[in-house]
Coordinates of C-alpha atoms and ligand atoms in Angstrom, one line a residue:
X1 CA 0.0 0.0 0.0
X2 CA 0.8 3.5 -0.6
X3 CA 0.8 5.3 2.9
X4 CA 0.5 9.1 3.9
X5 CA 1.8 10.7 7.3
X6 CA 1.4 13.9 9.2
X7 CA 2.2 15.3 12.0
X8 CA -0.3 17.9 13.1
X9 CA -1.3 20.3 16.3
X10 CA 1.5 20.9 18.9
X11 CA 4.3 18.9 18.6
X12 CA 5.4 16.7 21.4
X13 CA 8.3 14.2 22.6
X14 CA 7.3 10.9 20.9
X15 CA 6.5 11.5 17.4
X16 CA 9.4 10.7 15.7
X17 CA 9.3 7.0 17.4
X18 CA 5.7 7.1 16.1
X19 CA 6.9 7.6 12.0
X20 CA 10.0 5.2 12.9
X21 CA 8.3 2.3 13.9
X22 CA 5.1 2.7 11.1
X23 CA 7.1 3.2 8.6
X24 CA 9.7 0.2 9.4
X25 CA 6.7 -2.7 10.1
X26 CA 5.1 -1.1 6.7
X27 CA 8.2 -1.4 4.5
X28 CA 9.9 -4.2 6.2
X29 CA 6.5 -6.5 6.8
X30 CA 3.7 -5.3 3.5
X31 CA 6.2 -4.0 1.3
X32 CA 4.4 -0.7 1.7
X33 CA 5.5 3.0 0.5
X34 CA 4.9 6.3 2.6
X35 CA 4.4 9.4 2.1
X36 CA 5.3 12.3 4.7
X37 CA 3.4 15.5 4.4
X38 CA 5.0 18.4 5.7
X39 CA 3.5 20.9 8.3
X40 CA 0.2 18.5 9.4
X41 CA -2.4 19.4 7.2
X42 CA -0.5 21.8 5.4
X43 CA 1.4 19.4 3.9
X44 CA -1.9 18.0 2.9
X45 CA -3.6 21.2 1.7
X46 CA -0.9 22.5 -0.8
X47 CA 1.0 19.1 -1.4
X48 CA 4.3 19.4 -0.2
X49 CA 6.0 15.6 0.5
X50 CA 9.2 14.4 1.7
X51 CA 9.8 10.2 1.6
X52 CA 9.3 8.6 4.6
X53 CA 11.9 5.1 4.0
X54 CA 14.2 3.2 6.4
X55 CA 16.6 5.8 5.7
X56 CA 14.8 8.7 6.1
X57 CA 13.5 7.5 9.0
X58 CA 16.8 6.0 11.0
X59 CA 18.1 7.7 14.0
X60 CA 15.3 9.2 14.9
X61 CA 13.9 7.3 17.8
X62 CA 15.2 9.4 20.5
X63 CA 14.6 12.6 18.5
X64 CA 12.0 15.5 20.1
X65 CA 9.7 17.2 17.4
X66 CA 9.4 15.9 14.2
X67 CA 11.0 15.4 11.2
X68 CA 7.7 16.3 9.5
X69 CA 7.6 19.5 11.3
X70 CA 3.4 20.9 12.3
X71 CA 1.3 23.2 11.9
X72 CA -2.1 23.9 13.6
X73 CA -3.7 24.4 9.7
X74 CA -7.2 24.0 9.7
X75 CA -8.5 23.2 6.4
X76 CA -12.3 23.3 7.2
X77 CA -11.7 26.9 7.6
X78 CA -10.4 26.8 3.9
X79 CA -12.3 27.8 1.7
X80 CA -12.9 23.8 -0.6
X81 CA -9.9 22.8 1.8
X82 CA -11.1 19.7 2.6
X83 CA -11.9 18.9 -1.4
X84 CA -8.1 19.8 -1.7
X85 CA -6.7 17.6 0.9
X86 CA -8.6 14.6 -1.2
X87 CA -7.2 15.6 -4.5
X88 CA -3.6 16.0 -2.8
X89 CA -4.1 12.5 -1.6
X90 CA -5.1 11.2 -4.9
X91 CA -2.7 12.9 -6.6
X92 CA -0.4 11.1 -4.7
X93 CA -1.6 7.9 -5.0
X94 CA -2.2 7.4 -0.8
X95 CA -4.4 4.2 -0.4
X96 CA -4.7 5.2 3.5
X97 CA -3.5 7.9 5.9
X98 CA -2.1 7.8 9.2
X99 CA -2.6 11.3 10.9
X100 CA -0.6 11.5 14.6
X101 CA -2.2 14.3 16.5
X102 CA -5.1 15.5 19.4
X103 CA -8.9 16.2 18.8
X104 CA -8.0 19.4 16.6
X105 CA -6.1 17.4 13.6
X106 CA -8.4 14.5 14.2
X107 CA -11.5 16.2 13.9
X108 CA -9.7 17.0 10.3
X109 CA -9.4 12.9 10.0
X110 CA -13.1 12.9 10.2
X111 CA -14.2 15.3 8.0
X112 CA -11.5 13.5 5.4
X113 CA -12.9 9.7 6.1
X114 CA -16.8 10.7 5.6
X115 CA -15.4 11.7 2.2
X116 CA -13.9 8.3 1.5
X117 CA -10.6 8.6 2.8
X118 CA -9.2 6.2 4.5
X119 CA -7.8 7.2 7.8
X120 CA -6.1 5.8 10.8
X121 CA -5.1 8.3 13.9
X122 CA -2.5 8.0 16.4
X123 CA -3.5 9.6 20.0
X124 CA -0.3 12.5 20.6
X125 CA -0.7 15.3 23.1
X126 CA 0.9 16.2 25.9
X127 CA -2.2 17.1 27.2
X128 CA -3.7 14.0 27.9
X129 CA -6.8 14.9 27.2
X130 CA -7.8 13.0 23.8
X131 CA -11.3 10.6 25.0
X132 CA -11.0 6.8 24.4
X133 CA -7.1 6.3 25.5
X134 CA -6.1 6.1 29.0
X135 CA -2.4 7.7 27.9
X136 CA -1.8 10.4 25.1
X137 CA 1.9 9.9 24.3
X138 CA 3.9 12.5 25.1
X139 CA 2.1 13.2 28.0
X140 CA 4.9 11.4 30.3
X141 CA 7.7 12.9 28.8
X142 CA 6.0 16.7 29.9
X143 CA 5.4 15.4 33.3
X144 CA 8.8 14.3 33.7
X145 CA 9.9 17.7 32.7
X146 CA 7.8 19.5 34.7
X147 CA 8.4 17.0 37.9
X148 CA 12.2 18.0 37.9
X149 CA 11.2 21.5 37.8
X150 CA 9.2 21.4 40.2
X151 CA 12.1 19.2 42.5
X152 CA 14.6 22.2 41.4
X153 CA 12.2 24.8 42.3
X154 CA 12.2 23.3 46.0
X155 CA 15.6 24.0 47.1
X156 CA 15.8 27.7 45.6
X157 CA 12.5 28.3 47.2
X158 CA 13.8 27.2 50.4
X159 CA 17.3 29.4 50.1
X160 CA 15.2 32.4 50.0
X161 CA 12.0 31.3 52.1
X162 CA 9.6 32.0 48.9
X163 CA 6.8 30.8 47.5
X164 CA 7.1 29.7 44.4
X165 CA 4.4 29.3 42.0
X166 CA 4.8 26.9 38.8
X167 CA 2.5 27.2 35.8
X168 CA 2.8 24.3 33.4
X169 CA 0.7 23.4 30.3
X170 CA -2.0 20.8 29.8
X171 CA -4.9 23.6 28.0
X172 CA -8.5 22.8 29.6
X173 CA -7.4 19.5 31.8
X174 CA -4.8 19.9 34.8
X175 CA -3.5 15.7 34.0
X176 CA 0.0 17.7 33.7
X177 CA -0.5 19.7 37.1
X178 CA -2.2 17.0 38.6
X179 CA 0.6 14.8 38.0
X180 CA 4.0 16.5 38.0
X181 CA 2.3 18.4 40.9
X182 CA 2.2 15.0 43.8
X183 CA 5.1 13.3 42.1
X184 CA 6.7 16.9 42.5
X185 CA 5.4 16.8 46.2
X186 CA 3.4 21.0 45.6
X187 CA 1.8 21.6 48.2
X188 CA -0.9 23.5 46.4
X189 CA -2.3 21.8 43.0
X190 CA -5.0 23.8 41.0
X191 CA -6.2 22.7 37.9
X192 CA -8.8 24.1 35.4
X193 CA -11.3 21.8 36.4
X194 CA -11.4 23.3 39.8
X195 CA -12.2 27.4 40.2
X196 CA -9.5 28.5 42.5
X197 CA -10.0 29.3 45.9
X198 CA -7.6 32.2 46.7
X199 CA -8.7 31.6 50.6
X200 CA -7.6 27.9 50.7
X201 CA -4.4 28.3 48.6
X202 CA -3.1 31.0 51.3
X203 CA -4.5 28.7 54.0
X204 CA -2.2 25.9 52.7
X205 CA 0.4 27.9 52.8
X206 CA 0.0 29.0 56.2
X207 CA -0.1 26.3 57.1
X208 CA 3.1 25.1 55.9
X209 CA 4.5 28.4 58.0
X210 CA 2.7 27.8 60.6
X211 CA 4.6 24.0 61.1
X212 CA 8.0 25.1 60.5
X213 CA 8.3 25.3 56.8
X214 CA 9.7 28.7 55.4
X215 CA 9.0 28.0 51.5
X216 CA 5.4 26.8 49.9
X217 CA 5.3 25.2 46.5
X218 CA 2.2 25.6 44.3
X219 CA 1.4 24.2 40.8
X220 CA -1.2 25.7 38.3
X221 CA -2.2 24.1 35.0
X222 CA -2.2 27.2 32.8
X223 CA -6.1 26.8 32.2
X224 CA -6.9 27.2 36.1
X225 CA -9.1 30.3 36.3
X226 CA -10.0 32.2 40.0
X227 CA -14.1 32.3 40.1
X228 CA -16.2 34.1 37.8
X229 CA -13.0 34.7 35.1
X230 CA -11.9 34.2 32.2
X231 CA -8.8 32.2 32.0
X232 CA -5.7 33.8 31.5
X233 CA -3.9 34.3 28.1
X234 CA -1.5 36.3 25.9
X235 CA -3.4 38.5 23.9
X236 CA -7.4 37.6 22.5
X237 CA -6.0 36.3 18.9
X238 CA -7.3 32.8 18.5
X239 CA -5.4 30.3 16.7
X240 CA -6.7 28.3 13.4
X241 CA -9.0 25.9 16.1
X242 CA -10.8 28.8 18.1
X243 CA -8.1 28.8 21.0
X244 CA -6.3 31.4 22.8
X245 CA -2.8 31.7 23.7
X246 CA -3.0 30.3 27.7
X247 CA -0.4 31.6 29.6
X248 CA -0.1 34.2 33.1
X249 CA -2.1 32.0 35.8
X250 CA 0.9 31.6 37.6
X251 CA 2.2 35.5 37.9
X252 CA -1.4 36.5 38.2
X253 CA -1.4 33.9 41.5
X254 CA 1.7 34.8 42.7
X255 CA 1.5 38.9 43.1
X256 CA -2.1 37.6 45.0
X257 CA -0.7 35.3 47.1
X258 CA 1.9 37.6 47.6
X259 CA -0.3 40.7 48.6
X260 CA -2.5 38.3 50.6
X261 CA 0.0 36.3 53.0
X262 CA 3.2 38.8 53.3
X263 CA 5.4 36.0 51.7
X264 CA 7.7 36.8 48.9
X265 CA 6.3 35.0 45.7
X266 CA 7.9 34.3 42.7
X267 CA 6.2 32.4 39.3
X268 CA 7.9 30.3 36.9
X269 CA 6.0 29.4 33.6
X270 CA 7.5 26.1 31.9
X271 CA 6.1 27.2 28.6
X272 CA 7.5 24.9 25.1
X273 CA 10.3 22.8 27.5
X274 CA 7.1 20.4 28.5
X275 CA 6.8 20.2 24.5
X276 CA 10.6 20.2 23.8
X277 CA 13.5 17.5 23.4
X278 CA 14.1 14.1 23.7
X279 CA 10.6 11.4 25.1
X280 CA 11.5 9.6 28.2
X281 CA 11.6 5.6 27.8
X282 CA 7.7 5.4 28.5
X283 CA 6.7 7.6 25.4
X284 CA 8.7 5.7 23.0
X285 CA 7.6 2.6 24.0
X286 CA 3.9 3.9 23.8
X287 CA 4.7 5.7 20.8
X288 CA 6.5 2.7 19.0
X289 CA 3.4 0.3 20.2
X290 CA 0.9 3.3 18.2
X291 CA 3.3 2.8 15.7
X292 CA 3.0 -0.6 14.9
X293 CA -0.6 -1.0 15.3
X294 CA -1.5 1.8 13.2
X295 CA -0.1 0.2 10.6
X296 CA -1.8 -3.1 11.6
X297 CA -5.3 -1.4 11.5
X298 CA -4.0 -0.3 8.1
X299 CA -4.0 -3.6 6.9
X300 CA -6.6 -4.9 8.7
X301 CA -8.8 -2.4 7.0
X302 CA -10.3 -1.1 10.4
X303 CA -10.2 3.0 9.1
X304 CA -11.9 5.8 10.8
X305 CA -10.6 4.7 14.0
X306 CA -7.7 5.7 17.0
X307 CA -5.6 3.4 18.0
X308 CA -5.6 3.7 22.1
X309 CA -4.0 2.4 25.2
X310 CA -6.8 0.6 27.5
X311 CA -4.9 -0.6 30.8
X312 CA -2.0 -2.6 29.5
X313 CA -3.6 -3.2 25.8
X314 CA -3.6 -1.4 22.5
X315 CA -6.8 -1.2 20.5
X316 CA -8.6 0.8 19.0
X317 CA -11.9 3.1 19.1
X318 CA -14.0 5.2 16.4
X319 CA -11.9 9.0 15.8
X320 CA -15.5 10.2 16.7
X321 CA -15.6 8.7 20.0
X322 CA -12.0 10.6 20.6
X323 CA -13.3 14.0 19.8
X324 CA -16.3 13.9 21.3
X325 CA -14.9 15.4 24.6
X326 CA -12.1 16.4 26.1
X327 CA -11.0 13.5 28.9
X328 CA -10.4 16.0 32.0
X329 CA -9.1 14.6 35.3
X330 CA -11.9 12.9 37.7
X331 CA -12.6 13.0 41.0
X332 CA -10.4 10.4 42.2
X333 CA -7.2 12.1 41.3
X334 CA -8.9 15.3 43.0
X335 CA -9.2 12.9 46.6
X336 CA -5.6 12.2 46.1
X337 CA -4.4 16.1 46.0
X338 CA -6.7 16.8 49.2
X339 CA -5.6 13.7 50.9
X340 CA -2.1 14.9 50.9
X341 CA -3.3 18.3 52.2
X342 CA -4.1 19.6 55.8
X343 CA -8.4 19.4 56.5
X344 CA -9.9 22.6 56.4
X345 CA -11.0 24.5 59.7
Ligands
F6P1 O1 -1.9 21.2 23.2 C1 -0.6 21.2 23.6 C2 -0.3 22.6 24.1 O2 1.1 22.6 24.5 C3 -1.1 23.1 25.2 O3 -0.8 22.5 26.5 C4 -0.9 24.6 25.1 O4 -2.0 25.3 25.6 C5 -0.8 24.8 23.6 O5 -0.4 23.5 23.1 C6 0.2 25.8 23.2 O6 0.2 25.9 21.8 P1 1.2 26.7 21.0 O7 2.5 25.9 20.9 O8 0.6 26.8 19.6 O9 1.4 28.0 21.6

């Protein structure tokens, strides 16, 4: 078979292992050909290729990004964008297409199979918030990243008795802050799925004071919003998908904290290093297992579906069932933060 690949949306740690390992059961096990399009759907949109071979594709395992670069192109809001994706793909003879990306460039995949192409997706955010898998890859290479940050920020915080406050990314679910925030050991988690409560966040903090502690640690997932408000971004442009730049929880949190408990506060915002260089052991294991069984549903002729990690298992679900909604942390995560934390009153 003749098989395209893109990378769309925000790149992630992970991706390259995903290309690696499709590419190398395709050719080495069907005899198959691929086709990279550049810059997601881009790539797609005005046909721009590079070959994806065992060449082209060695050495790349450990390799942040990807070598097919991304772009957050959405052709829907093309005008006959979608009609050009299908003649790119003709054009280029692509029997199937294997998109890697979250509920943005899949919701492209949809649009794309209704018109008869035949499309397999590959769950990648570091996020963690696509419905249907348990684990996004890239999603444990951020956490990683942002648990070390959040060990480091401990013993500056302590040197100069501060608060620190550390903002990391995840958009509308805190799975990041959650996460990096107990391995981390914050004493204060807050996560979009949650309204902040300014009240409780100084209480914590106290209360650290209050039993011998000099230095609090708080985490906020960049999508966190105090009551009644809008979260906090850079600017009101929206990108191609409707979103805004999130970003300035975490300064907004510190001068409060700071004009509400005395303590010096300081805010660190981890930004693109959750997104950037190479994916820990876990992610290329995840992404090498996406890998290979995308190209299995390939030739198993399951399209229009994700491939997903349930438990232990890989399978798969329909890409409408991922889009549908975005998988937010639940409540017994939530029980974990508060059982770590002193009872109120
Ligand atoms: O979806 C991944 C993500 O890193 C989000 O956590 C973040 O809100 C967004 O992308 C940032 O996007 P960009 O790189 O386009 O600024």
């Amino acid at each position: 078979m003749r098989i395209g690949m893109l990378t769309g949306g925000g790149d992630c740690p992970g991706l390259n292992a995903v290309i690696r390992a499709a590419v190398r059961k395709g050719i080495q096990h069907h005899g198959d050909e691929f086709v990279g399009f550049m810059e997601g759907w881009r790539g797609v949109l005005d046909n721009v290729t590079m070959p994806l071979t065992l060449e082209t594709t060695s050495g790349i395992l450990q390799r942040g990004g990807t070598i097919l670069r991304s772009s957050r192109t959405n052709v829907k809001k093309v005008e006959g964008g979608l009609e050009r994706c299908v003649a790119t793909l003709k054009t280029n003879g692509i029997d199937a297409l294997i998109a890697l990306g979250g509920d943005d460039t899949q919701s492209i995949s949809v649009e794309l199979a209704k018109m008869g192409v035949k499309c397999v997706g590959v769950p990648k955010t570091i996020d963690n918030d696509l419905s249907g898998t348990d684990v996004c890859f890239g999603f444990d290479t951020a956490v990683s990243i942002a648990t070390e940050a959040v060990d480091r920020l401990h013993s500056t915080a302590e040197s100069h008795s501060r608060v620190m406050v550390c903002e990391v990314m995840g958009r509308n679910a805190g799975w990041i802050a959650v996460t990096s925030g107990i391995a981390g050991g914050a004493d204060v988690i807050l996560v979009p799925e949650v309204p902040i409560d300014i009240e409780d966040v100084c209480r914590l903090i106290q209360y650290r004071y209050d039993h011998g502690k000099r230095f609090a640690i708080v985490v906020v997932a960049e999508g966190a919003t105090l009551p009644e408000t809008e979260q906090t971004a850079v600017g009101s442009k929206l990108d191609a998908f409707g979103h805004v730049r999130l970003s300035g929880i975490g300064q907004e949190l510190a001068e409060e904290i700071e004009k509400r408990t005395g303590y010096e506060t300081r805010s660190v915002n981890l930004g693109h290093t959750q997104r950037g260089g190479t994916p820990t052991a876990y992610d290329r294991m995840l992404a090498t297992r996406y890998g290979v069984a995308a190209i299995d549903l390939v030739h198993a002729g399951r399209f229009g579906r994700l491939v997903v990690l349930r438990g232990t298992e890989i399978t798969d679900v329909p890409l409408e069932e991922a889009i549908a909604k975005t998988r937010t942390i639940g409540e017994d995560l939530l029980a974990v933060v508060r059982g770590l934390q002193p009872l109120k009153g």
